[in-house]
Every structure is written in structure tokens, then in C-alpha cells.
GROMACS .gro file of C-alpha atoms in nm:
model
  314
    1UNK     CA    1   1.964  -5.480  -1.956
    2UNK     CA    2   2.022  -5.364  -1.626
    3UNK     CA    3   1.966  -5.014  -1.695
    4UNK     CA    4   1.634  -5.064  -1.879
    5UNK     CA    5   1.504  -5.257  -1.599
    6UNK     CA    6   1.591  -4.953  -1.366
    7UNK     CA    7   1.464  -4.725  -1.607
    8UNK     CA    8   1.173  -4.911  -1.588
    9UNK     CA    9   1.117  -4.953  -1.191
   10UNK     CA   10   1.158  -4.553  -1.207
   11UNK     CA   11   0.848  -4.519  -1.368
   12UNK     CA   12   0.635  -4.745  -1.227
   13UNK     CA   13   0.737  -4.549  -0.905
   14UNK     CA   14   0.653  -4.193  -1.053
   15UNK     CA   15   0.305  -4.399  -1.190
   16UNK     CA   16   0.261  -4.486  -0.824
   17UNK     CA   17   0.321  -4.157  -0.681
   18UNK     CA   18   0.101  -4.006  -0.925
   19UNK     CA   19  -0.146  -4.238  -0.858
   20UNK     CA   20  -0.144  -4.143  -0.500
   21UNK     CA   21  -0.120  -3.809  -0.514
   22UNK     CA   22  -0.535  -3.610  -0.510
   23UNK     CA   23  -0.648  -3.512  -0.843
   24UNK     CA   24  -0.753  -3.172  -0.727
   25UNK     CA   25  -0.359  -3.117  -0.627
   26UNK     CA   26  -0.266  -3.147  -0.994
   27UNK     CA   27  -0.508  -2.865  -1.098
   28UNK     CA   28  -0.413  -2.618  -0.808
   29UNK     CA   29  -0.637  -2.697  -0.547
   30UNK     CA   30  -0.370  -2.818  -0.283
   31UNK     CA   31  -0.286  -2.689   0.055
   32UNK     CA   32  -0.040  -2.412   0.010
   33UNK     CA   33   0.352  -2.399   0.190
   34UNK     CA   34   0.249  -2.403   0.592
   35UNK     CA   35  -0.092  -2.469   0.563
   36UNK     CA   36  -0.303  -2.836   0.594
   37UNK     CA   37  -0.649  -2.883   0.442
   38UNK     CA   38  -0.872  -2.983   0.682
   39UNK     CA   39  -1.221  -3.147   0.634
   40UNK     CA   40  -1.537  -2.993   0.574
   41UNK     CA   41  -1.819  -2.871   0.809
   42UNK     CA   42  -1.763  -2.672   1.135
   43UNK     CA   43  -1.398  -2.479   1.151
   44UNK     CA   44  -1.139  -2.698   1.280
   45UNK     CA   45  -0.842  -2.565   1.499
   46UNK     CA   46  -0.503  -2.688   1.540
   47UNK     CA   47  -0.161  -2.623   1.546
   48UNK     CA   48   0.020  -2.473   1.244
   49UNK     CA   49   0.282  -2.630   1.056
   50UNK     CA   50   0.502  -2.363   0.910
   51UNK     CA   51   0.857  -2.327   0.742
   52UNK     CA   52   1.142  -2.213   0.968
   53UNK     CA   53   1.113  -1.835   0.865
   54UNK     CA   54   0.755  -1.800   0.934
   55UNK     CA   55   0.811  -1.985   1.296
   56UNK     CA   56   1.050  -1.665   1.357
   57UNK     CA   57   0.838  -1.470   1.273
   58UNK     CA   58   0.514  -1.557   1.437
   59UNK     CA   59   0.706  -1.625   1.775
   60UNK     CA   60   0.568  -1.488   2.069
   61UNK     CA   61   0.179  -1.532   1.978
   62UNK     CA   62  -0.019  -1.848   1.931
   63UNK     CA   63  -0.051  -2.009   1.620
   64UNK     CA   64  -0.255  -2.185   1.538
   65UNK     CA   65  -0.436  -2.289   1.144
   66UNK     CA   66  -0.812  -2.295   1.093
   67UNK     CA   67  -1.004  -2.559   0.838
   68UNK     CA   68  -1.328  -2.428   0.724
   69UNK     CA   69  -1.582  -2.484   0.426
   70UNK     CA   70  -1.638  -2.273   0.183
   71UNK     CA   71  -1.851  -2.286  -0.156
   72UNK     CA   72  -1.877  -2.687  -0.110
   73UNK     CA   73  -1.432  -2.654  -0.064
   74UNK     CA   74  -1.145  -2.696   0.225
   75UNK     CA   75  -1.040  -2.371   0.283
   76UNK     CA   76  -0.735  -2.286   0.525
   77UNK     CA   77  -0.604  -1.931   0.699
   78UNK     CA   78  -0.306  -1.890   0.999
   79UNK     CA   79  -0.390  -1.715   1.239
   80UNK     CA   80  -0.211  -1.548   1.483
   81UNK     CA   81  -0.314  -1.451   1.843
   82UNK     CA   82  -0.169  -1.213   2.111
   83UNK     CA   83  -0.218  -1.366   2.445
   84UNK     CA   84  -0.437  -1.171   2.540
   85UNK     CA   85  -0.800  -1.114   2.665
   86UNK     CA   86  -0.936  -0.804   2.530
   87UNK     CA   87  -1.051  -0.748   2.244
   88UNK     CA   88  -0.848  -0.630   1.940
   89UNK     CA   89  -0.883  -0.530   1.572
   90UNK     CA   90  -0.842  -0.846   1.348
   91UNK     CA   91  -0.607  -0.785   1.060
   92UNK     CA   92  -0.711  -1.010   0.730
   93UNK     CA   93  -0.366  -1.056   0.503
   94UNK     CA   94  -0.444  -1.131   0.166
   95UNK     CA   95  -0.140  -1.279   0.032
   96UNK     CA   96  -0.054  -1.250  -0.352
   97UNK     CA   97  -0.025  -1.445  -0.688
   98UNK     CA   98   0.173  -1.756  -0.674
   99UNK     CA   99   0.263  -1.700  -0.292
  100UNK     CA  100   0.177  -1.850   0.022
  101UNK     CA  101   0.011  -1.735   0.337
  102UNK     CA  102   0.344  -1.818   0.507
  103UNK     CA  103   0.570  -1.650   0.291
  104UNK     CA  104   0.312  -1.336   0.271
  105UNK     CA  105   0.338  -1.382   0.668
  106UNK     CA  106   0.716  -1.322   0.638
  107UNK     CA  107   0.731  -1.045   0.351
  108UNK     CA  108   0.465  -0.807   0.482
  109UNK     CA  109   0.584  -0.767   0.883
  110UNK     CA  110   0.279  -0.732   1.090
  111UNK     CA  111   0.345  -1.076   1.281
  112UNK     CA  112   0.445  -0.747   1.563
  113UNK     CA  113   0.122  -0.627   1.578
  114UNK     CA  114  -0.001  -0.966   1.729
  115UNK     CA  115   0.314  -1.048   1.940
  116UNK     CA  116   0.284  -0.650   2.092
  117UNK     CA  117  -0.079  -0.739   2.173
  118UNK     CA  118  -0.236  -0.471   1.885
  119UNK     CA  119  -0.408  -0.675   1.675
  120UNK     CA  120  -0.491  -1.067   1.557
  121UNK     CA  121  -0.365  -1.124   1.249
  122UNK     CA  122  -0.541  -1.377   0.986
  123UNK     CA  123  -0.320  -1.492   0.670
  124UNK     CA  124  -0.569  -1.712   0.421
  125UNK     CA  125  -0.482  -1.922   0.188
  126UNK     CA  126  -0.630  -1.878  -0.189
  127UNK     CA  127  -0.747  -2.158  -0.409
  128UNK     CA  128  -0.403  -2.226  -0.636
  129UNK     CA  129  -0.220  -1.954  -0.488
  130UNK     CA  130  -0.470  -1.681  -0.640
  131UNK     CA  131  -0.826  -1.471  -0.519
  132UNK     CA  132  -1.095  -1.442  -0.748
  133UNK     CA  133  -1.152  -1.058  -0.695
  134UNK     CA  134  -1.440  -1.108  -0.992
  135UNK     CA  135  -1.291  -0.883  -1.189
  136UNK     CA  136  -1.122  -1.118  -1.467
  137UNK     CA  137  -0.828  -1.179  -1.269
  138UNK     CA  138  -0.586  -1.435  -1.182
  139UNK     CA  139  -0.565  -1.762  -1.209
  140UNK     CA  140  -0.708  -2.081  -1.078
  141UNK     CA  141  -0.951  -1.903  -0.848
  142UNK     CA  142  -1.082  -1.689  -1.159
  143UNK     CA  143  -1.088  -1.998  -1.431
  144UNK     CA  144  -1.282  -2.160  -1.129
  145UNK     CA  145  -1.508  -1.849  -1.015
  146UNK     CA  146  -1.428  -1.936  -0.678
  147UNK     CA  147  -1.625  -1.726  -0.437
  148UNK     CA  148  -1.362  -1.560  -0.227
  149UNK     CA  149  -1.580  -1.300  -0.119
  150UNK     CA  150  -1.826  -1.576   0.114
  151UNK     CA  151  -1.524  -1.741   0.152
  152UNK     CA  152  -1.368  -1.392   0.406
  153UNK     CA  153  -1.724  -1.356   0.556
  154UNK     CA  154  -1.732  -1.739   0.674
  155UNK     CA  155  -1.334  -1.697   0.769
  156UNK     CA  156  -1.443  -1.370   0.985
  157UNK     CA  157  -1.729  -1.534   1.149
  158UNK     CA  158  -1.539  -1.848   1.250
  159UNK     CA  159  -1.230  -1.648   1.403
  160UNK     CA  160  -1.451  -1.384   1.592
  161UNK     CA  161  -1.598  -1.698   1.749
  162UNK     CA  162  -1.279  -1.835   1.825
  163UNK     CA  163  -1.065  -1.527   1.944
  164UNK     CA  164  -1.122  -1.237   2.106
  165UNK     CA  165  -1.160  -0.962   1.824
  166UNK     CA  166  -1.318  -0.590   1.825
  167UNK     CA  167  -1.570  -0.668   1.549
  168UNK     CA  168  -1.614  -0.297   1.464
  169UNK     CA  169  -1.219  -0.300   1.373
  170UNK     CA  170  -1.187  -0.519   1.096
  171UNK     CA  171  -0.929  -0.430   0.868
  172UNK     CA  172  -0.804  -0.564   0.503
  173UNK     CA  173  -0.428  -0.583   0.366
  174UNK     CA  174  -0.418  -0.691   0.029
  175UNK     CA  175  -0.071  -0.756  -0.200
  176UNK     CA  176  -0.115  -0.749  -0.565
  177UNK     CA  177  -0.337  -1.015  -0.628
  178UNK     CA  178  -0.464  -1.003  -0.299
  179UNK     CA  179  -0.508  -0.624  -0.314
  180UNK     CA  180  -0.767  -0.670  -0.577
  181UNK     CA  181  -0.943  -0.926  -0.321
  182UNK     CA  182  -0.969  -0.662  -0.082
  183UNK     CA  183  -1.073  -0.406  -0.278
  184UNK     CA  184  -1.366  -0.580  -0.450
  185UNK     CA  185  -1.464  -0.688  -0.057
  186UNK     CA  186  -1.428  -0.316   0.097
  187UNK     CA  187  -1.806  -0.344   0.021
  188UNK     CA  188  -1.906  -0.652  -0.034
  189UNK     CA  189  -1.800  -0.816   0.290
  190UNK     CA  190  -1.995  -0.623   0.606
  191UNK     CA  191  -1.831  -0.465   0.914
  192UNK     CA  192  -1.475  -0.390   0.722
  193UNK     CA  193  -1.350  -0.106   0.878
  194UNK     CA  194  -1.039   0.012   0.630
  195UNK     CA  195  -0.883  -0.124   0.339
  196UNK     CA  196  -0.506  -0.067   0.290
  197UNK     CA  197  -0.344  -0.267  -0.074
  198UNK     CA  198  -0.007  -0.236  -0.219
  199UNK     CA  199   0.093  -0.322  -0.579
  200UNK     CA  200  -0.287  -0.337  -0.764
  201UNK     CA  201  -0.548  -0.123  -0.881
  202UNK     CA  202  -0.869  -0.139  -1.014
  203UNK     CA  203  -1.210   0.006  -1.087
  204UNK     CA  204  -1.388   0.097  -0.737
  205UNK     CA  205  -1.692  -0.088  -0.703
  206UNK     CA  206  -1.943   0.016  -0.431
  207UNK     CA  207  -2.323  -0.061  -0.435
  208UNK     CA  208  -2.566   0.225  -0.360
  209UNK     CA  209  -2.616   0.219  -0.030
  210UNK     CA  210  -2.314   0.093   0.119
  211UNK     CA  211  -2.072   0.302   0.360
  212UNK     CA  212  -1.733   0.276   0.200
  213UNK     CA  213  -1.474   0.180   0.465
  214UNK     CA  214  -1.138   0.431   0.447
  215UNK     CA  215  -0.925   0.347   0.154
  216UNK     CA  216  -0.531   0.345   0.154
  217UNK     CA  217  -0.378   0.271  -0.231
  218UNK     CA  218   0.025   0.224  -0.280
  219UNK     CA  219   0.226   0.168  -0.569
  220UNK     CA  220   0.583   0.105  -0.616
  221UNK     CA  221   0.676   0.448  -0.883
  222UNK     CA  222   0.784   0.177  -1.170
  223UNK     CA  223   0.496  -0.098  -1.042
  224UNK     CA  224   0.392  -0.252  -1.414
  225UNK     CA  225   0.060  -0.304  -1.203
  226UNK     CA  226  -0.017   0.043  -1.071
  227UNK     CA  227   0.242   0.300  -1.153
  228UNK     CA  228   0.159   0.603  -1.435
  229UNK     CA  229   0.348   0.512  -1.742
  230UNK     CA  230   0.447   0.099  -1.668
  231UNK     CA  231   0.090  -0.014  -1.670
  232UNK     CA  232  -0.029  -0.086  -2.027
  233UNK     CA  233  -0.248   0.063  -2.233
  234UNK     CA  234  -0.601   0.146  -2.093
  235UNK     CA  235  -0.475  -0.038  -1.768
  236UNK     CA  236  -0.593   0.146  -1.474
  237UNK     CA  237  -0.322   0.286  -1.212
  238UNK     CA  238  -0.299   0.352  -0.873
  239UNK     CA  239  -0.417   0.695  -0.890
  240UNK     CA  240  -0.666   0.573  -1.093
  241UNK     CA  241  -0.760   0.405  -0.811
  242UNK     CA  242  -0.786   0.653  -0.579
  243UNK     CA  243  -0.972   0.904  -0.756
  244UNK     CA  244  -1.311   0.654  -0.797
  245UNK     CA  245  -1.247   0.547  -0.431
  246UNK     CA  246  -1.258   0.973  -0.353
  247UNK     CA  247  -1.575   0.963  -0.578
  248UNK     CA  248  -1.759   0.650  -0.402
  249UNK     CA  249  -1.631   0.808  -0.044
  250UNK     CA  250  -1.805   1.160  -0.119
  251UNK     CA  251  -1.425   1.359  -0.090
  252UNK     CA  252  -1.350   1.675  -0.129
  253UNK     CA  253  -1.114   1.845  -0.365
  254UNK     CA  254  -0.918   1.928   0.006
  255UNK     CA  255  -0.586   1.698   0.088
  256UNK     CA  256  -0.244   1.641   0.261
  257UNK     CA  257   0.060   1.576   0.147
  258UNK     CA  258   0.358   1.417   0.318
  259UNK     CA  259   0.682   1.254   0.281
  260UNK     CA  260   0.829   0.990   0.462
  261UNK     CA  261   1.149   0.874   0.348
  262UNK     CA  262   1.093   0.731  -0.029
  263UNK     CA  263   0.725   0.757   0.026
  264UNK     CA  264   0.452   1.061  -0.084
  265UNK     CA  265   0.175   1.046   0.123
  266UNK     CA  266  -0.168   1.187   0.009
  267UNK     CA  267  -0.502   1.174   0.157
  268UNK     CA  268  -0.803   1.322   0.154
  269UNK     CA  269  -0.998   1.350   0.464
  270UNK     CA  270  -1.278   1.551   0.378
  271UNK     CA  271  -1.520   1.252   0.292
  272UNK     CA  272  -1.871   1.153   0.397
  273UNK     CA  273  -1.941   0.994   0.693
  274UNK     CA  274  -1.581   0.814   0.784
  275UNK     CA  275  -1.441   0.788   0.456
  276UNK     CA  276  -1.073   0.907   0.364
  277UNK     CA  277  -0.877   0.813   0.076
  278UNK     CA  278  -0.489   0.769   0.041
  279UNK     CA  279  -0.266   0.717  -0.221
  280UNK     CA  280   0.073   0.648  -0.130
  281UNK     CA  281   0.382   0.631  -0.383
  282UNK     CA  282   0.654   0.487  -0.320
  283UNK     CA  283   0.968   0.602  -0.534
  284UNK     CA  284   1.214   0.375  -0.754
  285UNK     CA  285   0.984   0.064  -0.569
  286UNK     CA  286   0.875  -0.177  -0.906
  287UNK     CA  287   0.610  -0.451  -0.767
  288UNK     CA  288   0.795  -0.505  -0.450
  289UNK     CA  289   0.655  -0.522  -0.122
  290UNK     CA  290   0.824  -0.188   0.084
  291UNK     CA  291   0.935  -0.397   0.379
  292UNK     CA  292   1.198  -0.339   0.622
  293UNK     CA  293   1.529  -0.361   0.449
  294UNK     CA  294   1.384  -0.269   0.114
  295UNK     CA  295   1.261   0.079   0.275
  296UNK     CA  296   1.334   0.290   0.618
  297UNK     CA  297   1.161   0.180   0.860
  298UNK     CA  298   0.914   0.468   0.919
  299UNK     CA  299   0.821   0.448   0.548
  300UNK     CA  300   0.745   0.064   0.523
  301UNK     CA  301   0.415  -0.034   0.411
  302UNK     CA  302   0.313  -0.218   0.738
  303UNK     CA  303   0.407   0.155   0.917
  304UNK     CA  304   0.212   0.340   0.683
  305UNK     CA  305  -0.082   0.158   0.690
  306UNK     CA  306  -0.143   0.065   1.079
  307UNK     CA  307  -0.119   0.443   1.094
  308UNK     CA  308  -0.399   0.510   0.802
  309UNK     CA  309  -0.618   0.228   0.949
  310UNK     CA  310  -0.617   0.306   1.311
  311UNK     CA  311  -0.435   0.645   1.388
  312UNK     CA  312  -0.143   0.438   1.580
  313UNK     CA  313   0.220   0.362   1.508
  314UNK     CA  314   0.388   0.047   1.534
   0.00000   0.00000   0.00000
């Protein structure tokens, strides 16, 4: 008798809790790891709430978490801030499937470039842990057609007016899911200034008219997302990739080609106007991120592309 009635009280708790809990939780619409919905209207600053490994990482800049509407929802983004006056590129971080702008914070590495003073860093947060890059994929935000495009251009207009940042130095960094986000806004969203994405690839997309921003593309050798030979059939690759980007940039047949450490490096320079294209492999890497530990340091992904994006070295 006893343990029926407990059995009983048990569920009337989890009715309660799920009673309690926002409707739009249960579909994916929730606040991801780190990050607090805000209300609606003009951009809201606070503090950010993160777990203990992000808090490592961001130390030494401010953090702080921005609330902002977006398509009639609460959309969030950290953002980190040298202290500092001048103005400095902002760096977007487009975290990817089922991950968190905090844990993307930790994975990728380029909390530096804000603590050193280089750059401000901006990690968004995706509606169910997913972009819609309007291409068919992933997730939540797709099913939805959530527009993540208007949803960077409101995010870049509310931190410019918040933070110092060199608006002619906007740069993406897309992972995977994220990647795809940031290729499908190279054009779309105005005043990007370079594009760098690991682990995706896709069509590029380009209206007539509009200046491509410099490209980087990198693949992990046996990525089952990018890499000749593990993407299925009539999937598009990395290379893929890079040769419509050199098409929509105007390059010539003329490139480089380097190695550092596990990584080729090859780019092609000879563009129109400012374009360049590279297409970085990196070999025996599957889908993960080349971060310090995984790779040498030299040949991580957060050294290889703050040098393609700006000329500079971490």
C-alpha cells in the first residue's frame, strides 16, 4: 500500500514539473547550457552564467550575454570583450548541431583572441541547438524555417552598438552545422569580411552583384561531412566546396600549397577584387574540431584561420 501511494506522489510530482516547465522547452526552443533567454524588444545586457570550463576559458575579458528579438523569438549570444577601447574585428562563432555556445566557446579556442585584446568574440545560440542555413538542413531551426540569417544581422547591429568593433572586420567561424550558417550568410548578411568553416560543405550561393568575402574550407581527411570518399553519394565535399567558392570569387587556376603539421594548405589568391579561397585538409581528422591537443599547435584550426582572415598569428 505504501509503495503505491509513493508511486503515486512520484507522479503527481513529474505532472507538476511538467506542468511548470514552458511548452516551447519541450519542442527545442529553450535557452541552451550557459545562456538565459531574455525578453523581447531592445537587446538586453547582463552578466553570463556559464559552466566551470567556459569561466576558464573566457577569463581575462568581460562577459557578458545579450537578449535580443528576432523573427517575433528570444534569441541569446555570449559575448566576449577585451578591455579595451579601440576598435577590433568582431569574431561571430557559430557553434554546431546539438552543442552549445558554451561548449563551442571551449572546443574551438579563440576565447585568446579577446583576452590578448585582438578581437571580440560573439558565440550565439541556435534555436534547438541547430541554424537554419536554408539549405534543408538540421533540425529544429530547419522544421521551423527559423530565419537565422536576420537573426546575425540584428545580433551584429546590437553588439557594434554595444562594444567597440571595426565594422569593416567582421569575420564568420562556422562548425559543422554552424559552418553551413556561415556559408549561406558570406553573402547574405552585409559587411562580412571572411568566412572560415570546419567540418561542412555545401553548394556556394552568391547573388549577382554581391562581393564575396574570402573563403577558408577545412575538412577532417575521413569527415563523413566533407571528406572525398566518406560523404555519401551525390553529397558534396569540401573541395567541392571550394571550387564554386573559386568560381563565385572570380580565381584563377594559380595557387599555394603548404603544410603545417597534419594540415595541407591551399589557396588561391588570384581572385577579383579581395577574394581568395582556401581549402584546408586536415589528415586522419574524422568530424572533429582540430583543437589544441587533438593537433600541433601551429596547425589548429583557430591558428589557421586568424591567419587566412586577417594576415596575423595568434
Amino acid at each position: 500500500m505504501k509503495t503505491h501511494f509513493r508511486r503515486g506522489l512520484a507522479v503527481l510530482v513529474l505532472l507538476a514539473l511538467a506542468a511548470a516547465v514552458p511548452a516551447t522547452l519541450a519542442i527545442g526552443h529553450g535557452p541552451d547550457v550557459g545562456v538565459a533567454a531574455r525578453a523581447g524588444g531592445a537587446p538586453v545586457w547582463g552578466p553570463a552564467t556559464l559552466p566551470a570550463p567556459a569561466v576558464l576559458a573566457s577569463a581575462g575579458t568581460r562577459t557578458e550575454m545579450v537578449g535580443l528579438t528576432s523573427g517575433g523569438r528570444s534569441r541569446t549570444a555570449i559575448v566576449l570583450t577585451p578591455h579595451t577601447d579601440r576598435p577590433v574585428p568582431l569574431v561571430v562563432v557559430l557553434h554546431g548541431r546539438n552543442t552549445t555556445p558554451a561548449e563551442e566557446l571551449v572546443r574551438t579556442g579563440l576565447t585568446d583572441l579577446a583576452a590578448n585584446g585582438s578581437a571580440v568574440l560573439a558565440y550565439p545560440a541556435g534555436i534547438g541547438r541547430s541554424w537554419n542555413a536554408n539549405t534543408g538542413c538540421c533540425a529544429t531551426a530547419a522544421k521551423q524555417h527559423v530565419n537565422d540569417v536576420a537573426f546575425l544581422q540584428v545580433l551584429l547591429t546590437a553588439i557594434g552598438k554595444h562594444v567597440p568593433v571595426d565594422a569593416s572586420r567582421t569575420y564568420l567561424v562556422g562548425y559543422s552545422n554552424g559552418g553551413r550558417l556561415a556559408l549561406t550568410a558570406a553573402c547574405a548578411v552585409p559587411g562580412i569580411a571572411g568566412v572560415a568553416t570546419y567540418g561542412t560543405a555545401e553548394p556556394a550561393r552568391c547573388a549577382a552583384g554581391r562581393t564575396p568575402p574570402p573563403v577558408f574550407i577545412g575538412y577532417g581527411s575521413a569527415d563523413p561531412h566533407a571528406a572525398p570518399g566518406y560523404v555519401p553519394r551525390r553529397g558534396t565535399t569540401g573541395p567541392d566546396t571550394a571550387a564554386d567558392w573559386r568560381s563565385v570569387e572570380g580565381c584563377a587556376d594559380t595557387r599555394s600549397r603548404t603544410t603545417v603539421g597534419p594540415a595541407t594548405v591551399t589557396e588561391w589568391a588570384s581572385c577579383q577584387g579581395d577574394g581568395r579561397v582556401a581549402l584546408v585538409r586536415w589528415d586522419g581528422l574524422t568530424h572533429r574540431w582540430p583543437g589544441v591537443g587533438v593537433v600541433p599547435a601551429d596547425a589548429t584550426g583557430r591558428a589557421l584561420m586568424w591567419r587566412f582572415l586577417t594576415g596575423s598569428t595568434i
